[in-house]
Short mmCIF file of C-alpha atoms in Angstrom, two decimals:
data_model
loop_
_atom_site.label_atom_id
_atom_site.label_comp_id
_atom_site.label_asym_id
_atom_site.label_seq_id
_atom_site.Cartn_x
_atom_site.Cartn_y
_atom_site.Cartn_z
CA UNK E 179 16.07 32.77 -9.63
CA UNK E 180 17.61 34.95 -12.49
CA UNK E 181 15.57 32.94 -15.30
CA UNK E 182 12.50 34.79 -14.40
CA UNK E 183 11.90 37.86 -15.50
CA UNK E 184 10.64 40.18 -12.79
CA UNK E 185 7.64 41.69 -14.83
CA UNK E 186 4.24 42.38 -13.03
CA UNK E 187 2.48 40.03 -15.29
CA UNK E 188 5.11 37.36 -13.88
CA UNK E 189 4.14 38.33 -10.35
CA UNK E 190 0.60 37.73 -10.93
CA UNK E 191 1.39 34.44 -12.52
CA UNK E 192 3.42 33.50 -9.63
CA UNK E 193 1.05 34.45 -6.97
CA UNK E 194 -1.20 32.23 -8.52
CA UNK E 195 1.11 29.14 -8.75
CA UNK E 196 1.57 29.79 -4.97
CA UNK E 197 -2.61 30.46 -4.10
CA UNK E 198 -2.68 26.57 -5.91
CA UNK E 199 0.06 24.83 -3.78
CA UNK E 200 -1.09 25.99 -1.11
CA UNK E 201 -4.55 24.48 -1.34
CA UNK E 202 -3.13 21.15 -2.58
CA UNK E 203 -0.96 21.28 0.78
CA UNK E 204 -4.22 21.71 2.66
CA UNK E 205 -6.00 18.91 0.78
CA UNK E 206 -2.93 16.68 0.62
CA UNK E 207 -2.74 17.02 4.31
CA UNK E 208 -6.25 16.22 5.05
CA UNK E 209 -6.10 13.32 3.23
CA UNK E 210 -2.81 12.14 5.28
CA UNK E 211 -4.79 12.69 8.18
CA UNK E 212 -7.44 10.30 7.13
CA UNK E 213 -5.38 7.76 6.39
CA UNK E 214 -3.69 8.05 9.58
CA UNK E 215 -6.78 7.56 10.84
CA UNK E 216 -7.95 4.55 9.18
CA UNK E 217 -4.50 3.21 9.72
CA UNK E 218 -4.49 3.17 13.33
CA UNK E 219 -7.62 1.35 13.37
CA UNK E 220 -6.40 -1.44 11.55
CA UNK E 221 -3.63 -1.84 13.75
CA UNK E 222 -5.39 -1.78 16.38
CA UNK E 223 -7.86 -4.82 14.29
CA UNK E 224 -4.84 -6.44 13.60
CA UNK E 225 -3.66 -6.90 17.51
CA UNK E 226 -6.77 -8.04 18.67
CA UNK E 227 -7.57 -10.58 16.08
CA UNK E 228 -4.07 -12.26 15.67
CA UNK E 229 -4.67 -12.51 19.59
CA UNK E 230 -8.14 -13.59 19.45
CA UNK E 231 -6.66 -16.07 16.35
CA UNK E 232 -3.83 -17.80 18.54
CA UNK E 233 -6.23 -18.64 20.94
CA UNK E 234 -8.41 -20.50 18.34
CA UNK E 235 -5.50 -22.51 17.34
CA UNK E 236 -4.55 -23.50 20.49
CA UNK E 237 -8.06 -24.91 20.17
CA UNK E 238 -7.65 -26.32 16.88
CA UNK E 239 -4.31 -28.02 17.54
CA UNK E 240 -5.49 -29.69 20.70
CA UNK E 241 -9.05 -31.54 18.57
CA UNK E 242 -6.03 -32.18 16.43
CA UNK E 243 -4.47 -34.71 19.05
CA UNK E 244 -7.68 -35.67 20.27
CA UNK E 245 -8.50 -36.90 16.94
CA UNK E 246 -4.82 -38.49 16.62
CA UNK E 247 -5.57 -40.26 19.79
CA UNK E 248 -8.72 -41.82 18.73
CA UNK E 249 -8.84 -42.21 15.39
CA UNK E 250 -5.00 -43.35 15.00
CA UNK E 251 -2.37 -42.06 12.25
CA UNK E 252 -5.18 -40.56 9.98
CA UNK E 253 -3.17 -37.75 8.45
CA UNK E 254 -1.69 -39.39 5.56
CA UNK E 255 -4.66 -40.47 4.32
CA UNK E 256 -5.93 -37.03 4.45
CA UNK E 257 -2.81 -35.49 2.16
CA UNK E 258 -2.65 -38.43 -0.30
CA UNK E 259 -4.77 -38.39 -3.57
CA UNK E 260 -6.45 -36.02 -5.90
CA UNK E 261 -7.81 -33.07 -4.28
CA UNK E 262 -10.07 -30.23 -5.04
CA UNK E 263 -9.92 -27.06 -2.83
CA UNK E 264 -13.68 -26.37 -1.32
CA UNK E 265 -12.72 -23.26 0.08
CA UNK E 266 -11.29 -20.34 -2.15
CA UNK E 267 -11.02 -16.92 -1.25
CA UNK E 268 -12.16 -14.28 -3.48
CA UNK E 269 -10.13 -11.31 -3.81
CA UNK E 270 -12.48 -7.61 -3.49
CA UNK E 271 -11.43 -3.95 -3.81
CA UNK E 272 -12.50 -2.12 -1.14
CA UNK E 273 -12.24 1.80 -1.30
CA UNK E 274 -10.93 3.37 1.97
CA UNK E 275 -10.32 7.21 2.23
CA UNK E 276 -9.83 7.07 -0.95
CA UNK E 277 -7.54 4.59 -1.41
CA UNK E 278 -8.23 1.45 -2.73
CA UNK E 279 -8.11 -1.73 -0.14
CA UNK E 280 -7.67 -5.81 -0.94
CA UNK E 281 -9.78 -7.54 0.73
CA UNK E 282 -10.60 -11.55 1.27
CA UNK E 283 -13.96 -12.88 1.44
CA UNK E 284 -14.01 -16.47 2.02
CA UNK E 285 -16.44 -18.64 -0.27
CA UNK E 286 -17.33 -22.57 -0.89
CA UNK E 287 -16.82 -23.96 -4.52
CA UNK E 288 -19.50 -26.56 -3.64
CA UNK E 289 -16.79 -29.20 -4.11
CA UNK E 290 -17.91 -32.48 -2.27
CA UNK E 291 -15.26 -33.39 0.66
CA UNK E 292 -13.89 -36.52 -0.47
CA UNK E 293 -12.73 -38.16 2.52
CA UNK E 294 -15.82 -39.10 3.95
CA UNK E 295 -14.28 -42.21 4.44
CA UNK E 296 -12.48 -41.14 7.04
CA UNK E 297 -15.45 -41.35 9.78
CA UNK E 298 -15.33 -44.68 9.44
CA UNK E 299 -12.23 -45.02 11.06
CA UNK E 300 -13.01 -45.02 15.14
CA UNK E 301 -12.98 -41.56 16.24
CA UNK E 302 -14.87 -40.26 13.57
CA UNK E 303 -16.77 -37.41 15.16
CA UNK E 304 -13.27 -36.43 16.84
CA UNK E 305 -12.34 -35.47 13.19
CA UNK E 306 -15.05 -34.16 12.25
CA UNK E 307 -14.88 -31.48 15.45
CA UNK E 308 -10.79 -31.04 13.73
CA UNK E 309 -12.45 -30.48 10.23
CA UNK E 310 -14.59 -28.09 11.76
CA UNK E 311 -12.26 -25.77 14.67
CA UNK E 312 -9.51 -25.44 11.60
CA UNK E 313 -13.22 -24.23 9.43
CA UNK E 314 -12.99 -21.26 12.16
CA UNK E 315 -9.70 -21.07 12.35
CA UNK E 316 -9.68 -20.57 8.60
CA UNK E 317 -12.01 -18.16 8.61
CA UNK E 318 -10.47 -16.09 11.17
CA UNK E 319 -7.45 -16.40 9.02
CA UNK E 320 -8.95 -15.35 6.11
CA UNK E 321 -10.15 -12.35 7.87
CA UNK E 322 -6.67 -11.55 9.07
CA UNK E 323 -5.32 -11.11 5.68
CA UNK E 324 -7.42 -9.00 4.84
CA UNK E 325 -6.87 -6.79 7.87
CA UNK E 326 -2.73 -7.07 6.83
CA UNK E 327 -3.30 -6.67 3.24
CA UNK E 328 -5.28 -3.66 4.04
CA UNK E 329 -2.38 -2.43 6.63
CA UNK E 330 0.26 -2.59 4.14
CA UNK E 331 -1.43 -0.91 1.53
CA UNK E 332 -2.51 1.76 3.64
CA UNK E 333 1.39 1.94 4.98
CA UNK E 334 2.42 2.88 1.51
CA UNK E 335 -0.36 5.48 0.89
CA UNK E 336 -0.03 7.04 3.41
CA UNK E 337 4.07 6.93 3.17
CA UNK E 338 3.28 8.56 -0.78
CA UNK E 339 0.77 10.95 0.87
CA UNK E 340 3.27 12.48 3.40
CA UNK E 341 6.27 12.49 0.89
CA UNK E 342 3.98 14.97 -1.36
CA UNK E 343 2.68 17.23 1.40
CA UNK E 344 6.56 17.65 2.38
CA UNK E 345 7.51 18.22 -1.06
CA UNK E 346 5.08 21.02 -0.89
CA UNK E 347 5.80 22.40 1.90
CA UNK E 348 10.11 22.02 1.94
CA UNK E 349 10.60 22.80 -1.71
CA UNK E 350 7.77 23.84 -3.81
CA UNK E 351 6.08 26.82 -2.01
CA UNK E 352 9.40 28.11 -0.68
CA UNK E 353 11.16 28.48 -3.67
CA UNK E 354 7.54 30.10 -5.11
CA UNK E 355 7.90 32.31 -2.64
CA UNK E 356 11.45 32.71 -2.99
CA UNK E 357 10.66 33.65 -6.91
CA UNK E 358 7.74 35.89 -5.34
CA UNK E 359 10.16 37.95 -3.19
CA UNK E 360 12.83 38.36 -6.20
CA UNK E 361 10.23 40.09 -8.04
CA UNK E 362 8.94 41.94 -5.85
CA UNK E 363 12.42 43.44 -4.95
CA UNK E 364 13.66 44.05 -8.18
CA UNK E 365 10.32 45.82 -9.14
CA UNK E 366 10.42 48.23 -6.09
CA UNK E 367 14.47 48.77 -7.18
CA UNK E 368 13.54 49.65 -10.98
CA UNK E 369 10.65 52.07 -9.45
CA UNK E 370 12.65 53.63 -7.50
CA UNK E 371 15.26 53.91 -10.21
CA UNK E 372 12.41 54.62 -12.92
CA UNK E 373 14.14 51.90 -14.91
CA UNK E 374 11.50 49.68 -15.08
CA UNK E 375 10.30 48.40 -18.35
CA UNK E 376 6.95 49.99 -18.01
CA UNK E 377 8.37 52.88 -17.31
CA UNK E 378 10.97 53.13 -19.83
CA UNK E 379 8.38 52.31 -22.61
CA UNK E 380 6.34 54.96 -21.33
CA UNK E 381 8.89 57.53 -21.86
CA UNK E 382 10.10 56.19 -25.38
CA UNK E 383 6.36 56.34 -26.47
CA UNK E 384 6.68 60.17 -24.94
CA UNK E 385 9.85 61.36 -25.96
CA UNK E 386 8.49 59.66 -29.56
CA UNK E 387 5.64 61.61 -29.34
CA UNK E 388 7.19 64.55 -28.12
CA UNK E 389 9.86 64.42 -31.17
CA UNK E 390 7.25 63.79 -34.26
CA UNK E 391 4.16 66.35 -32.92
CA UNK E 392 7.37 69.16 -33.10
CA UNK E 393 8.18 67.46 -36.73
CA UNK E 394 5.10 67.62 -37.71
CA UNK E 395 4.84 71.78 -36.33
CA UNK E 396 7.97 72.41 -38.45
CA UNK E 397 6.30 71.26 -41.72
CA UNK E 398 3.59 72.73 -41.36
CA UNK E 399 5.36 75.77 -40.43
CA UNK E 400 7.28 75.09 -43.80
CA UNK E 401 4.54 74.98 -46.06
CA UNK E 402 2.62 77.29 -44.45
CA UNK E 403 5.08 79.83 -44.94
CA UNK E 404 5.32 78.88 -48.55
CA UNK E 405 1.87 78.74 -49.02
CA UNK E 406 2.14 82.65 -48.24
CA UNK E 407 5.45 82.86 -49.89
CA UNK E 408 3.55 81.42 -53.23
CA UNK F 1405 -13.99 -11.57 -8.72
CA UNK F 1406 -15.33 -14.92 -11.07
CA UNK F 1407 -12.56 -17.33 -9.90
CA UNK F 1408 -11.51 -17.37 -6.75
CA UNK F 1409 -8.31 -17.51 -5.39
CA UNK F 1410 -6.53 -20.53 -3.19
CA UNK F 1411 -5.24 -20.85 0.08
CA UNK F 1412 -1.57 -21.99 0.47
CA UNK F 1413 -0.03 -23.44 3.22
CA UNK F 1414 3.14 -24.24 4.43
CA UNK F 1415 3.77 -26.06 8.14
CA UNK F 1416 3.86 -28.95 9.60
CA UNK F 1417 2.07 -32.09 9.70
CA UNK F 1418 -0.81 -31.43 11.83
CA UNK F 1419 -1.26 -28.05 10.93
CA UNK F 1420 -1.23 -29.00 7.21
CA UNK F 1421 -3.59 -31.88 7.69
CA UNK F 1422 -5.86 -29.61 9.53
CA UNK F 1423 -6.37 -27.26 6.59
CA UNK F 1424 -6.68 -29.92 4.51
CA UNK F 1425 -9.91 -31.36 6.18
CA UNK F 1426 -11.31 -27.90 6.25
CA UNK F 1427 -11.04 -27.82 2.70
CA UNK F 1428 -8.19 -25.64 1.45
CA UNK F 1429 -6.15 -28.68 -0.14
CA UNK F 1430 -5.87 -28.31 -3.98
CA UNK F 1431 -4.09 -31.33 -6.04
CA UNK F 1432 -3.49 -31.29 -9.78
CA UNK F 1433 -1.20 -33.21 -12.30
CA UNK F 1434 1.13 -29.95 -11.96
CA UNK F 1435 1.22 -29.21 -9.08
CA UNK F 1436 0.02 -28.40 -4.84
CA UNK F 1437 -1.05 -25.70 -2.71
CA UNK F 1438 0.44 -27.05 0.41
CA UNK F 1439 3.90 -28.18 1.97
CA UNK F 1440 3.91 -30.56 4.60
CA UNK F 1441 7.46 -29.98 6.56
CA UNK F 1442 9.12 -32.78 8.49
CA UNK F 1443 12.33 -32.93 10.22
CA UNK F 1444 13.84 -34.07 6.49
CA UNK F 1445 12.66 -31.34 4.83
CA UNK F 1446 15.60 -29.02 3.75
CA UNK F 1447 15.72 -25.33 4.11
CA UNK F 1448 15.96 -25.22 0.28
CA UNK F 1449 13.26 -27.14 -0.09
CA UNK F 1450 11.09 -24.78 1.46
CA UNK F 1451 12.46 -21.79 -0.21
CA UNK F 1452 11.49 -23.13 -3.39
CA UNK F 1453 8.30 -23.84 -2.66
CA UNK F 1454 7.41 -21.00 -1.06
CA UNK F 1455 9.02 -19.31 -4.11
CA UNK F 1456 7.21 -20.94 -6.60
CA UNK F 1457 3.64 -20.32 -4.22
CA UNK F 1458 4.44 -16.62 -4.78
CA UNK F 1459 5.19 -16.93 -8.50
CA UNK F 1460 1.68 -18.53 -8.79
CA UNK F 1461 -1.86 -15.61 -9.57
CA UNK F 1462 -4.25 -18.13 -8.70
CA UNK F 1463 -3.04 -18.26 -4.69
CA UNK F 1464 -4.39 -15.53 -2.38
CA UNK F 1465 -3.32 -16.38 1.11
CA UNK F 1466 -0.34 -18.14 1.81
CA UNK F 1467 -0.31 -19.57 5.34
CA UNK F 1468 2.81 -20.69 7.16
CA UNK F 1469 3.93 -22.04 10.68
CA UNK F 1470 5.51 -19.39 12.64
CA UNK F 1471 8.58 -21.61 12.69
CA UNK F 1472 8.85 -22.41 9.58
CA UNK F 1473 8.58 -18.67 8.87
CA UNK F 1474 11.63 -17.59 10.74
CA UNK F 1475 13.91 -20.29 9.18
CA UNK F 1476 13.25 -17.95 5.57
CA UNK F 1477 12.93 -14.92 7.20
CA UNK F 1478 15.42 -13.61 5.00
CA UNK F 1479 13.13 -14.37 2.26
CA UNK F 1480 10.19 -13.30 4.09
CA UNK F 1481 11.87 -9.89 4.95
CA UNK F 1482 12.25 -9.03 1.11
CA UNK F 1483 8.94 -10.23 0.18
CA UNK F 1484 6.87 -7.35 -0.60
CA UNK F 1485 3.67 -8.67 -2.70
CA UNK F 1486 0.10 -7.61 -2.07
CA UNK F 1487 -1.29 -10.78 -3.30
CA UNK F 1488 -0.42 -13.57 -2.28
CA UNK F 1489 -0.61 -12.54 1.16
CA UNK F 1490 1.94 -14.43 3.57
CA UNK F 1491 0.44 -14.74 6.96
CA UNK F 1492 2.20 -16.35 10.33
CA UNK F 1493 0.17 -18.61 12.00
CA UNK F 1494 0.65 -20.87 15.30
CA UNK F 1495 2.10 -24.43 15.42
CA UNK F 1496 1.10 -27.42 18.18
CA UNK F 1497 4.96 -27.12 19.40
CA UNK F 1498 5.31 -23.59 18.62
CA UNK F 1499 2.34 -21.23 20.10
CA UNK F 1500 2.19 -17.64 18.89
CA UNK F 1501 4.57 -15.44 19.23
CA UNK F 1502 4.29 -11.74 18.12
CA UNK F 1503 7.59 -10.42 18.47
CA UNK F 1504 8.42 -12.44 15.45
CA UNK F 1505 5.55 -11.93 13.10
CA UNK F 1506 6.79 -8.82 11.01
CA UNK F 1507 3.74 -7.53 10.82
CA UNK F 1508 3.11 -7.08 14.41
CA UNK F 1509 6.15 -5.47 14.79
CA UNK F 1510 5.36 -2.83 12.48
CA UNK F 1511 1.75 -2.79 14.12
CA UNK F 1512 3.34 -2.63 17.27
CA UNK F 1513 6.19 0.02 16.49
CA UNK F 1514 2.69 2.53 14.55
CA UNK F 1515 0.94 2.14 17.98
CA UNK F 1516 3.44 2.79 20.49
CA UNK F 1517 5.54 5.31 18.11
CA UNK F 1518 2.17 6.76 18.52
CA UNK F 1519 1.13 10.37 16.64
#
C-alpha cells in the first residue's frame, strides 16, 4: 500500500480504476450467467439424445443379425478393398453467448457405394434395411457430437468466465478499495495535522510572498529615503 | 468448411461393418479410418490406433464401442481435443451404459449438482 502516494489526484485516479472493475464484474457476471444458461440446456440435449441414440442402436444391431442370418458371413466383404468415405462431416462455428461453438453437419460426397454387389447375395434387402438404420444411427451420432463438442467448450468458458469474475471480486476491487481507504486516511491525518502537501505549498508560496513584498517595502524605503537624502 | 472431415470408428465387427455400409469407411494406400476389434486384437493395438486417429486433422468424429472405450480409459481420461471428437457408442453384446460414458457423468454431476 505504501507505493502510492496518497495525493487527491491519486484518489480520483483510484476511484476511477474501482467505478471500471466494478462494471466489468457486472458484465463478466452476466455473461457467466448466460453461459450457465446455455450450458444446462445442452446437458439436458445431451441426456435425451444419447438415450433416444441407444435405443436406435439397439435397432441397428438387431437388422444387423437379421441380415447375418439371411444373407450369411457378409461382413468381410464389406471391410475388404478400396474404399471411399460417402459421408463426411463438415466442421461449422457456431456463435453461442458469445462464445464460439463446433458444430457437425453431416454431408454426402456423392461417392457411389461400391458394394452393390452385395444385394446379390440372398438377403439383400435385409442389408440394405442395415445400410440404412446405421444411416440414422449415424446421423443421430453426428448430431451428438456436436451437442458434446458444444458441452465441453462451453465447460471451459464458462470455467474462464467465473475464474475472472472471482478475480474481480476476491482480489482486484478489494485491494482498490483497500488503496482507496489508505488515502483517504492519510489525507484526513495530514488535514488535520495541516501537513498535507497542498497545504504546505500553500504556506511556502505565503510565507514566500510574505518575505519578498516586505523586501521589496525595505528598498523602496531605501531609495526613497535617498531620493530625499539626494 | 471446403473439405469435410471423416468419421472414425473403432468397435467391433458388426458395429464396424455397419458404419461401413452407411458410408463412413475411408481406404487409402496410407492408411484407414476404422478398427475392427476381435478377441486377438491387443490392448496396444488399439492404443495406437486410436492414437494415431487423434494425430490425424482430416477426422472429425471418432466413434468407439463402449467397451472398447473403457479398456483405454486411461487414455480416454487424458484426452482433451475439441476435434476429433471421441464419442461412446453401444455394442450388440454391450448395450449402453451411461455411468461409464465420461461425458454423461459430467452431464449428470452439472444437472444434479444443480445451481
Amino acid at each position: 500500500m505504501a507505493d502510492v502516494p496518497p495525493t487527491r489526484m491519486n484518489d480520483q485516479i483510484f476511484k476511477g480504476k474501482k467505478k471500471a472493475a466494478e462494471v466489468g464484474h457486472k458484465l463478466l457476471k452476466k455473461k457467466a450467467d448466460a453461459l450457465k444458461v446455455k450450458f444446462r440446456d445442452y446437458a439436458k440435449a445431451i441426456a435425451e439424445t444419447k438415450s433416444s441414440m441407444s435405443t436406435d442402436a439397439a435397432s441397428a444391431f438387431f437388422s444387423m443379425t437379421q441380415a447375418e442370418y439371411a444373407a450369411g458371413n457378409f461382413k468381410q466383404k464389406v471391410a475388404e478393398g478400396s474404399m471411399t468415405a460417402r459421408v463426411r462431416v463438415g466442421a461449422g462455428i457456431d456463435n453461442v453467448a458469445g462464445v464460439k461453438l463446433p458444430v457437425f453437419k453431416i454431408y454426402e460426397t456423392g461417392v457411389q457405394a461400391d458394394n452393390q454387389s452385395l444385394g446379390l447375395v440372398g438377403g439383400g434387402k435385409k442389408i440394405v434395411a442395415v445400410r440404412e438404420k446405421f444411416t440414422v444411427l449415424l446421423e443421430m451420432l453426428i448430431k451428438l457430437a456436436s451437442l458434446q463438442t458444444s458441452f465441453v467448450t462451453l465447460d471451459e468458458a464458462l470455467k474462464v468466465t467465473n475464474r475472472r469474475v472471482n478475480a474481480l471480486e476476491n482480489v482486484t476491487i478489494p485491494k482498490i478499495q483497500g488503496i482507496l481507504d489508505y488515502i483517504a486516511r492519510e489525507l484526513d491525518e495530514s488535514e488535520r495535522e495541516g501537513t498535507s502537501p497542498f497545504s504546505s505549498f500553500v504556506s511556502l508560496l505565503f510565507y514566500c510572498f510574505l518575505m519578498s513584498s516586505r523586501l521589496f517595502q525595505c528598498v523602496f524605503r531605501f531609495h526613497s529615503s535617498k531620493a530625499c537624502a539626494g | 468448411m471446403e473439405v469435410g472431415k471423416l468419421v472414425a470408428i473403432i468397435g467391433d465387427e458388426d458395429t464396424v461393418t455397419g458404419f461401413l455400409l452407411a458410408g463412413v469407411g475411408h481406404r487409402t494406400a496410407k492408411d484407414t479410418n476404422f478398427l475392427i476389434v476381435k478377441q486377438d486384437t491387443t490392448l496396444q493395438q488399439i492404443e495406437d490406433a486410436f492414437h494415431a486417429l487423434t494425430l490425424r486433422d482430416d477426422i472429425g468424429i471418432i466413434l468407439i464401442n463402449q467397451h472398447v472405450a473403457n479398456n483405454i480409459r486411461h487414455v480416454l481420461k487424458d484426452y482433451n481435443q475439441t476435434i476429433p471428437t471421441v464419442l461412446e457408442i453401444p455394442s450388440k453384446e454391450h448395450p449402453y451404459d451411461p455411468e461409464q460414458d465420461y461425458i454423461m457423468q459430467r452431464v449428470n454431476m452439472f444437472l444434479g449438482g444443480g445451481a
